[in-house]
GROMACS .gro file of C-alpha atoms in nm:
model
  312
    1MET     CA    1 -15.872   1.238  14.082
    2ARG     CA    2 -15.881   1.313  14.208
    3VAL     CA    3 -15.739   1.413  14.553
    4ARG     CA    4 -15.723   1.652  15.063
    5SER     CA    5 -15.367   1.682  15.119
    6LEU     CA    6 -15.319   1.329  15.089
    7ALA     CA    7 -15.661   1.285  14.808
    8VAL     CA    8 -15.858   1.358  14.447
    9PRO     CA    9 -15.943   1.177  14.341
   10MET     CA   10 -15.876   1.076  14.365
   11VAL     CA   11 -15.174   0.838  14.300
   12LEU     CA   12 -14.923   0.602  14.130
   13ALA     CA   13 -14.563   0.574  14.241
   14LEU     CA   14 -14.270   0.416  14.059
   15VAL     CA   15 -13.964   0.267  14.219
   16VAL     CA   16 -13.662   0.200  14.004
   17ALA     CA   17 -13.350   0.006  14.094
   18GLY     CA   18 -13.033  -0.065  13.904
   19CYS     CA   19 -13.086   0.182  13.614
   20SER     CA   20 -12.823   0.247  13.347
   21GLY     CA   21 -12.808   0.343  12.978
   22ALA     CA   22 -12.926   0.107  12.705
   23GLU     CA   23 -13.024   0.091  12.341
   24PRO     CA   24 -13.398   0.101  12.258
   25LYS     CA   25 -13.592  -0.223  12.295
   26PRO     CA   26 -13.347  -0.445  12.485
   27ALA     CA   27 -13.473  -0.756  12.659
   28ALA     CA   28 -13.744  -0.679  12.913
   29GLY     CA   29 -13.613  -0.658  13.267
   30SER     CA   30 -13.251  -0.610  13.166
   31LYS     CA   31 -13.231  -0.255  13.303
   32GLY     CA   32 -13.374  -0.299  13.654
   33THR     CA   33 -13.714  -0.304  13.820
   34VAL     CA   34 -13.977  -0.030  13.829
   35ASN     CA   35 -14.224  -0.074  14.117
   36ILE     CA   36 -14.552   0.111  14.071
   37ASP     CA   37 -14.801   0.199  14.345
   38VAL     CA   38 -15.149   0.204  14.187
   39HIS     CA   39 -15.397   0.450  14.335
   40GLY     CA   40 -15.774   0.461  14.318
   41TRP     CA   41 -15.885   0.615  13.989
   42VAL     CA   42 -15.877   0.474  13.639
   43GLY     CA   43 -15.719   0.781  13.477
   44TYR     CA   44 -15.413   0.728  13.691
   45GLU     CA   45 -15.417   0.359  13.610
   46ALA     CA   46 -15.428   0.449  13.239
   47GLN     CA   47 -15.129   0.679  13.271
   48GLU     CA   48 -14.933   0.424  13.470
   49ALA     CA   49 -15.011   0.154  13.217
   50VAL     CA   50 -14.874   0.358  12.925
   51ILE     CA   51 -14.560   0.452  13.116
   52ALA     CA   52 -14.511   0.091  13.226
   53TYR     CA   53 -14.558  -0.037  12.871
   54LEU     CA   54 -14.295   0.202  12.738
   55LEU     CA   55 -14.055   0.127  13.021
   56GLU     CA   56 -14.081  -0.243  12.944
   57HIS     CA   57 -14.099  -0.248  12.564
   58GLU     CA   58 -13.891   0.053  12.467
   59LEU     CA   59 -13.636   0.071  12.748
   60GLY     CA   60 -13.628  -0.283  12.881
   61TYR     CA   61 -13.722  -0.233  13.245
   62LYS     CA   62 -13.919  -0.484  13.448
   63VAL     CA   63 -14.231  -0.332  13.603
   64GLN     CA   64 -14.404  -0.452  13.919
   65THR     CA   65 -14.718  -0.296  14.066
   66ARG     CA   66 -14.860  -0.263  14.415
   67LYS     CA   67 -15.230  -0.184  14.432
   68GLY     CA   68 -15.440  -0.012  14.697
   69VAL     CA   69 -15.185   0.235  14.836
   70ALA     CA   70 -15.336   0.569  14.942
   71GLU     CA   71 -15.186   0.879  14.783
   72ALA     CA   72 -15.034   1.021  15.099
   73ASP     CA   73 -14.882   0.684  15.187
   74SER     CA   74 -14.661   0.695  14.877
   75TRP     CA   75 -14.476   1.011  14.977
   76PRO     CA   76 -14.279   0.863  15.271
   77GLY     CA   77 -14.136   0.620  15.016
   78PHE     CA   78 -13.928   0.903  14.874
   79ALA     CA   79 -13.733   0.907  15.200
   80ASN     CA   80 -13.699   0.532  15.260
   81GLY     CA   81 -13.621   0.436  14.900
   82LYS     CA   82 -13.941   0.246  14.829
   83VAL     CA   83 -14.086   0.504  14.589
   84ASP     CA   84 -13.916   0.693  14.309
   85VAL     CA   85 -14.197   0.851  14.110
   86ILE     CA   86 -14.555   0.973  14.152
   87VAL     CA   87 -14.682   0.997  13.795
   88GLU     CA   88 -14.990   1.214  13.855
   89ASN     CA   89 -14.990   1.449  14.150
   90TRP     CA   90 -15.296   1.664  14.232
   91GLY     CA   91 -15.166   1.959  14.431
   92HIS     CA   92 -15.075   1.832  14.779
   93GLU     CA   93 -14.890   2.149  14.867
   94ASP     CA   94 -14.838   2.036  15.227
   95LEU     CA   95 -14.672   1.714  15.114
   96LYS     CA   96 -14.457   1.905  14.866
   97LYS     CA   97 -14.348   2.137  15.144
   98GLU     CA   98 -14.256   1.847  15.370
   99TYR     CA   99 -14.083   1.616  15.122
  100ILE     CA  100 -13.949   1.863  14.864
  101GLU     CA  101 -13.871   2.180  15.058
  102GLN     CA  102 -13.796   2.048  15.406
  103LYS     CA  103 -13.668   1.692  15.372
  104LYS     CA  104 -13.534   1.748  15.020
  105VAL     CA  105 -13.595   1.387  14.925
  106ALA     CA  106 -13.818   1.467  14.625
  107LEU     CA  107 -13.857   1.714  14.341
  108SER     CA  108 -14.095   1.793  14.055
  109ALA     CA  109 -14.025   1.625  13.722
  110GLY     CA  110 -14.255   1.856  13.527
  111LEU     CA  111 -14.618   1.868  13.423
  112THR     CA  112 -14.811   1.569  13.289
  113GLY     CA  113 -14.995   1.789  13.039
  114ASN     CA  114 -15.331   1.708  13.198
  115LYS     CA  115 -15.557   1.987  13.317
  116GLY     CA  116 -15.719   1.883  13.642
  117VAL     CA  117 -16.060   2.008  13.754
  118ILE     CA  118 -16.237   1.922  14.079
  119GLY     CA  119 -16.589   2.041  14.148
  120TRP     CA  120 -16.955   1.971  14.216
  121TYR     CA  121 -17.168   1.826  13.938
  122VAL     CA  122 -17.532   1.749  13.865
  123PRO     CA  123 -17.674   1.545  13.574
  124GLU     CA  124 -17.771   1.751  13.272
  125TRP     CA  125 -18.140   1.664  13.299
  126MET     CA  126 -18.156   1.850  13.631
  127VAL     CA  127 -18.022   2.167  13.471
  128LYS     CA  128 -18.285   2.146  13.199
  129LYS     CA  129 -18.559   2.105  13.460
  130TYR     CA  130 -18.415   2.348  13.714
  131PRO     CA  131 -18.210   2.602  13.515
  132ASP     CA  132 -18.086   2.794  13.820
  133ILE     CA  133 -17.958   2.489  14.007
  134THR     CA  134 -17.599   2.544  13.894
  135ASP     CA  135 -17.576   2.859  14.110
  136TRP     CA  136 -17.470   2.755  14.461
  137ARG     CA  137 -17.698   3.024  14.606
  138ASN     CA  138 -17.999   2.824  14.489
  139LEU     CA  139 -17.893   2.484  14.619
  140ASN     CA  140 -18.083   2.513  14.949
  141LYS     CA  141 -18.402   2.565  14.747
  142TYR     CA  142 -18.350   2.221  14.596
  143ALA     CA  143 -18.194   2.043  14.894
  144HIS     CA  144 -18.505   1.834  14.953
  145LEU     CA  145 -18.460   1.670  14.612
  146PHE     CA  146 -18.128   1.522  14.721
  147LYS     CA  147 -18.233   1.370  15.054
  148THR     CA  148 -18.136   1.005  15.105
  149ALA     CA  149 -18.145   0.757  15.390
  150LYS     CA  150 -17.779   0.839  15.459
  151SER     CA  151 -17.821   1.216  15.456
  152GLY     CA  152 -18.131   1.231  15.676
  153ASN     CA  153 -18.294   1.574  15.679
  154PHE     CA  154 -18.021   1.719  15.460
  155GLY     CA  155 -17.957   1.698  15.091
  156GLN     CA  156 -17.689   1.445  15.002
  157MET     CA  157 -17.356   1.562  14.861
  158LEU     CA  158 -17.196   1.245  14.728
  159ASP     CA  159 -16.817   1.232  14.757
  160GLY     CA  160 -16.576   0.955  14.659
  161ASP     CA  161 -16.301   0.802  14.869
  162PRO     CA  162 -16.233   1.003  15.188
  163SER     CA  163 -15.866   1.019  15.087
  164PHE     CA  164 -15.943   1.215  14.769
  165VAL     CA  165 -15.864   1.587  14.778
  166THR     CA  166 -16.185   1.739  14.913
  167ASN     CA  167 -16.296   2.050  15.101
  168ASP     CA  168 -16.664   1.968  15.066
  169GLU     CA  169 -16.760   1.937  15.433
  170LYS     CA  170 -16.615   2.281  15.514
  171ILE     CA  171 -16.752   2.439  15.196
  172ILE     CA  172 -17.101   2.321  15.287
  173SER     CA  173 -17.069   2.445  15.644
  174ASN     CA  174 -16.914   2.781  15.557
  175LEU     CA  175 -17.166   2.853  15.281
  176GLY     CA  176 -17.459   2.759  15.505
  177LEU     CA  177 -17.586   2.486  15.275
  178ASN     CA  178 -17.841   2.230  15.395
  179PHE     CA  179 -17.640   1.937  15.270
  180LYS     CA  180 -17.442   1.652  15.421
  181VAL     CA  181 -17.138   1.484  15.268
  182VAL     CA  182 -17.183   1.110  15.217
  183TYR     CA  183 -16.876   0.916  15.103
  184SER     CA  184 -16.944   0.661  14.832
  185GLY     CA  185 -16.604   0.503  14.894
  186SER     CA  186 -16.458   0.493  14.544
  187GLU     CA  187 -16.443   0.636  14.195
  188ASP     CA  188 -16.641   0.337  14.069
  189ALA     CA  189 -16.926   0.421  14.307
  190LEU     CA  190 -16.935   0.782  14.187
  191ILE     CA  191 -16.946   0.668  13.826
  192LYS     CA  192 -17.229   0.423  13.892
  193ALA     CA  193 -17.424   0.694  14.073
  194ALA     CA  194 -17.382   0.933  13.779
  195GLU     CA  195 -17.490   0.668  13.528
  196GLU     CA  196 -17.794   0.574  13.735
  197ALA     CA  197 -17.893   0.939  13.790
  198THR     CA  198 -17.873   1.004  13.417
  199LYS     CA  199 -18.057   0.690  13.313
  200ASN     CA  200 -18.337   0.714  13.570
  201ASN     CA  201 -18.366   1.094  13.610
  202LYS     CA  202 -18.259   1.059  13.971
  203PRO     CA  203 -18.140   1.374  14.155
  204LEU     CA  204 -17.768   1.372  14.227
  205LEU     CA  205 -17.516   1.626  14.352
  206MET     CA  206 -17.168   1.479  14.340
  207TYR     CA  207 -16.800   1.555  14.377
  208PHE     CA  208 -16.617   1.471  14.056
  209TYR     CA  209 -16.318   1.565  13.847
  210GLU     CA  210 -16.157   1.583  13.507
  211PRO     CA  211 -15.982   1.426  13.319
  212GLN     CA  212 -16.233   1.142  13.334
  213TRP     CA  213 -16.362   0.914  13.060
  214LEU     CA  214 -16.716   0.935  13.203
  215PHE     CA  215 -16.766   1.276  13.040
  216THR     CA  216 -16.756   1.103  12.701
  217LYS     CA  217 -17.065   0.899  12.796
  218VAL     CA  218 -17.265   1.096  13.054
  219ASN     CA  219 -17.355   1.465  13.046
  220LEU     CA  220 -17.273   1.630  13.377
  221VAL     CA  221 -17.286   2.003  13.450
  222LYS     CA  222 -17.059   2.179  13.697
  223VAL     CA  223 -17.213   2.380  13.980
  224ASN     CA  224 -17.078   2.734  14.014
  225LEU     CA  225 -16.934   2.770  14.363
  226PRO     CA  226 -16.781   3.103  14.474
  227SER     CA  227 -16.490   3.161  14.237
  228TYR     CA  228 -16.148   3.041  14.340
  229ALA     CA  229 -15.896   3.310  14.428
  230ILE     CA  230 -15.537   3.250  14.534
  231GLY     CA  231 -15.531   3.192  14.908
  232CYS     CA  232 -15.905   3.134  14.952
  233ASP     CA  233 -15.837   2.776  15.058
  234ASN     CA  234 -15.528   2.838  15.271
  235ASP     CA  235 -15.720   2.779  15.593
  236PRO     CA  236 -15.912   2.450  15.555
  237ALA     CA  237 -16.147   2.546  15.837
  238LYS     CA  238 -16.258   2.863  15.657
  239VAL     CA  239 -16.262   2.755  15.294
  240SER     CA  240 -16.577   2.865  15.111
  241CYS     CA  241 -16.460   2.880  14.749
  242ASP     CA  242 -16.434   2.649  14.450
  243TYR     CA  243 -16.135   2.424  14.393
  244PRO     CA  244 -15.832   2.566  14.211
  245PRO     CA  245 -15.740   2.452  13.860
  246TYR     CA  246 -15.475   2.184  13.883
  247LEU     CA  247 -15.179   2.157  13.651
  248LEU     CA  248 -15.096   1.798  13.731
  249ASP     CA  249 -14.731   1.715  13.775
  250LYS     CA  250 -14.492   1.428  13.830
  251ILE     CA  251 -14.294   1.395  14.153
  252VAL     CA  252 -13.970   1.195  14.173
  253SER     CA  253 -13.730   1.111  14.451
  254THR     CA  254 -13.410   1.310  14.451
  255LYS     CA  255 -13.213   0.987  14.431
  256PHE     CA  256 -13.411   0.869  14.130
  257ALA     CA  257 -13.351   1.200  13.953
  258GLN     CA  258 -12.978   1.149  14.004
  259THR     CA  259 -12.950   0.777  13.927
  260GLY     CA  260 -13.264   0.677  13.733
  261GLY     CA  261 -13.099   0.709  13.394
  262LYS     CA  262 -13.327   0.663  13.096
  263ALA     CA  263 -13.620   0.564  13.318
  264TYR     CA  264 -13.604   0.907  13.479
  265ASP     CA  265 -13.566   1.070  13.138
  266LEU     CA  266 -13.885   0.900  13.017
  267ILE     CA  267 -14.079   1.017  13.323
  268ARG     CA  268 -13.948   1.371  13.282
  269ASN     CA  269 -14.031   1.376  12.908
  270PHE     CA  270 -14.381   1.231  12.949
  271THR     CA  271 -14.661   1.475  12.865
  272TRP     CA  272 -15.004   1.412  12.716
  273THR     CA  273 -15.359   1.550  12.717
  274ASN     CA  274 -15.687   1.483  12.894
  275ASP     CA  275 -15.814   1.327  12.570
  276ASN     CA  276 -15.515   1.092  12.556
  277GLN     CA  277 -15.575   0.976  12.910
  278ASN     CA  278 -15.950   0.943  12.862
  279ALA     CA  279 -15.898   0.725  12.553
  280VAL     CA  280 -15.692   0.471  12.748
  281ALA     CA  281 -15.919   0.487  13.052
  282SER     CA  282 -16.228   0.433  12.836
  283ASP     CA  283 -16.074   0.124  12.678
  284ILE     CA  284 -16.005  -0.014  13.026
  285VAL     CA  285 -16.356   0.049  13.156
  286ASN     CA  286 -16.585   0.045  12.853
  287GLY     CA  287 -16.375  -0.175  12.629
  288LYS     CA  288 -16.317  -0.424  12.913
  289MET     CA  289 -15.947  -0.429  12.826
  290LYS     CA  290 -15.670  -0.504  13.070
  291PRO     CA  291 -15.463  -0.191  13.141
  292GLU     CA  292 -15.162  -0.331  12.958
  293GLU     CA  293 -15.380  -0.413  12.656
  294ALA     CA  294 -15.527  -0.062  12.650
  295ALA     CA  295 -15.177   0.084  12.682
  296LYS     CA  296 -15.048  -0.132  12.397
  297LYS     CA  297 -15.336  -0.019  12.174
  298TRP     CA  298 -15.272   0.347  12.251
  299VAL     CA  299 -14.895   0.316  12.202
  300GLU     CA  300 -14.941   0.146  11.865
  301GLU     CA  301 -15.182   0.417  11.748
  302ASN     CA  302 -14.999   0.722  11.886
  303LYS     CA  303 -14.628   0.694  11.813
  304ILE     CA  304 -14.627   1.056  11.702
  305VAL     CA  305 -14.722   1.151  12.060
  306TRP     CA  306 -14.478   0.936  12.256
  307LYS     CA  307 -14.176   0.902  12.028
  308ASP     CA  308 -14.012   1.213  12.173
  309TRP     CA  309 -14.051   1.084  12.528
  310ILE     CA  310 -13.800   0.806  12.460
  311PRO     CA  311 -13.447   0.913  12.559
  312ARG     CA  312 -13.176   0.861  12.299
   0.00000   0.00000   0.00000
């Protein structure tokens, strides 16, 4: 997601206790417990579900989950022993500085393979009707189309959860745009808004991100904000540029890296693509499958992808 120095979207954290070596596929739970904090976007849930399935069925760990934890609230767990792994981290350079560089209780366990994109989007039908709307310089011309009861005299810029990584309020102010950020409250609300705007030709300007299964069903077009350049977002009060590209990574506690055994090896080896994640996420949302069912389906169909993640 997802996600200000906290949020994106729109993160999951794993806690492992009592890890040691084992042969593949021992009895579930025989290696220790992996506690997973589940954050607020389905792509993360998909990734967690696949990792959990492999931890349980290939390495024999017991997995427990805790839902509803905000991204930033997982990081202190590196210091107090409650959290061992964040499986999909979107930037958070301030948290990395605090917990990795200063406190030295965490470190990066490598990239997830996902390419993260955060930006502003409009439904495709609007681009066909208003071809110049994807240039930020023209947004004020169309601001009246986006007015809602919540935005008053301004056009509405629909964001997700306030904890997601977002600079939108400052971008709007610093670019002199006649828009107001309105928080929908969740990824689900953003998705419903996009589906409704597409189905009913309803104007919508929204914060959104990739990877996301929604792009397989709904055509959204990214608005061109001033191009991102290194350092253009260093001062949050002055930011007036697009979001950077995110190479999503995994963060682990220093202790887990030292003692996590094969569970840590699996986390470190894990790497997949946006399409892989979207396939699992789509099965959860559109296929109405439980996360563990969607993970099982993906694992059974993609052994060529995950077989090298399993430590020997």
